[in-house]
Amino acid sequence: SDQFARDQAEARNERLTKPLRALGRLDDLAIWMAGWQRTPKPTVDRPQIAIFAGNHGVTTARAVSAYPAEVTEQMVLNFQAGGAAINQIARSVGARLTVHAIDLHRPTADFTQGPAMTEEECVSALQIGWKAVEDGTDLFVAGEMGIGNTTAAAAIATALFGGSPCDWVGRGTGVDESGLLRKVEAVEAGLAVNPGARTNALEALRCLGGREIAAMAGSIARARVDSIPVILDGFICTAAAAVLARAVPGALDHVQAGHQSAEAAHRNMLLRLELDPLLTLGMRLGEGSGAAVAISVVRAAVACQSGMASFDEAGVTG
Amino acid sequence: SDQFARDQAEARNERLTKPLRALGRLDDLAIWMAGWQRTPKPTVDRPQIAIFAGNHGVTTARAVSAYPAEVTEQMVLNFQAGGAAINQIARSVGARLTVHAIDLHRPTADFTQGPAMTEEECVSALQIGWKAVEDGTDLFVAGEMGIGNTTAAAAIATALFGGSPCDWVGRGTGVDESGLLRKVEAVEAGLAVNPGARTNALEALRCLGGREIAAMAGSIARARVDSIPVILDGFICTAAAAVLARAVPGALDHVQAGHQSAEAAHRNMLLRLELDPLLTLGMRLGEGSGAAVAISVVRAAVACQSGMASFDEAGVTG
């Protein structure tokens, strides 16, 4: 973040025709955007939502989802045809949507038996994410689709943050009590068989994650390098971001939490990362949907910062 | 609200390509919109934000604001020139903005000395609000500008909900400790000299309110009659709505709270009205700004409800 641009943005913000900081979080967002875009008048003209899709060996091996694995691919077709929730939200907030299906016919290995991915597979997925961020993007959202991936994300969270699998496992798309138990057992088994995951964040990603989770991490890292601000989505997206936070200090400086998911452990994960969600709307869909709704909040923030008149310009007594 | 349309909307919602109710509050909003718009596929194509401005005798008589009374008119000119926060937010969410300055050179009477408005003045302001709602509006926001009007709103809240003036008085645009004390004393004096305000909600509006507050109440009532859904803004807008709620049971059935203001007593007022705010972003500006940001949330909700494919249409295993 560019401190000079932030200072300029602060100075501009103080002269705008409103009581000091009367826009609250919107003022904070505007100055945060200014720092990353290196201008006192930031924009949200070209937001991008990239959805990454992957399949998980654990899904069929341990029956951890309310939906069968083929739904991942069916939903990718739905994204491409424009029929999913994220298509409608992307249009309503004026964002480009790109869809990245990663080797759907080759699920990751069942992480209760060993690492989910080889190093090569994990690096390949990270690279897909890295390359997915398009030139000219001024605000980025990473979303995901992957039946079973709340189990993978809960396993990563347990590895990174400690505690018991019960602290991080939730209902996902809506499993019943026995499904919840299978998820907890899968995470326990995954951690037991992949001991390196507890001590190395990138090993947690490789051993317990999935291709779409690695790709999200790659895209968020790329945005950091290119100084593109990012809005995080829900539980799975935040688990991907948490890998980066644990691997590299400051890796999430360019990130805001868009939405606190109804997946219960998401709140705890955000607290651990010291992220304060912009929205809490009880969503639990993934696809980048919560972050996508938050795009409009950031756009309103930069619209005020960049478009408002100053007290002098408007002849208002300040 | 049309129960048949709600039922149709519920049935449609259950077939959309997402886990049941996975959009949380967005699903609720979509079905609420469907009921008021009488269609299972609601829209937000023509949202209107109407800003009402008025001046208050108590402002200069009791020095209850951090800003002088002439700022009301200066800000109206700023609205008309497109330089205020609400202009930028309205544009960013694609809403029409209409500005209604009401007798700015004739402030209400100082309510610490007697009723703020005559019956004729109050009815006239209600009518201005009533007429401000434009044909074809499919979502309505009432905003306000009026230096000193958090004091008027706190007085109305004390009259309607009881408790001490201290429970309802806050910092507004940013008064200091002595300003806060002057606000409390003004509310106390206003209630003492206008005893009818405690027992009759419309008398509370007339005796303690202002023209912009009455106009907001008139516009919200008109929207109710025309089945146009409304998003409430902050403390002052909610006080206007509270008058209706106390005067007529069900008067706010067509209302959602858009934003919980940083003005401390707003939360309490929303609790009394059993309204759950869509956003909590620390805003404390008025002008309809918090509700305007929430327009994009409602638009995302109806976009999903009305645009998504069903499981059958998309060939997704439900």
XYZ file of C-alpha atoms in Angstrom, chain B residues 1-7 9 28-39 223-229 250 252-255:
32
model
C -48.158 -8.041 0.820
C -49.600 -10.618 -1.558
C -49.487 -14.082 0.014
C -50.094 -15.851 -3.305
C -47.102 -14.093 -4.894
C -45.010 -14.890 -1.824
C -45.957 -18.562 -2.064
C -41.817 -16.915 -5.027
C -35.765 -13.459 2.531
C -35.475 -10.132 0.733
C -36.416 -11.657 -2.605
C -39.573 -13.197 -1.194
C -40.444 -9.983 0.653
C -40.026 -8.048 -2.604
C -42.146 -10.636 -4.432
C -44.975 -10.136 -1.970
C -45.037 -6.356 -2.386
C -44.496 -6.363 -6.136
C -47.031 -9.201 -6.519
C -44.798 -11.337 -8.712
C -45.383 3.728 -0.568
C -47.387 1.449 1.755
C -50.632 2.343 -0.010
C -49.029 1.771 -3.418
C -47.327 -1.488 -2.302
C -43.874 -0.096 -3.008
C -41.170 -1.634 -0.793
C -48.877 -2.758 10.056
C -44.212 -0.672 8.268
C -44.941 -4.105 6.792
C -43.406 -2.888 3.517
C -40.183 -1.720 5.167
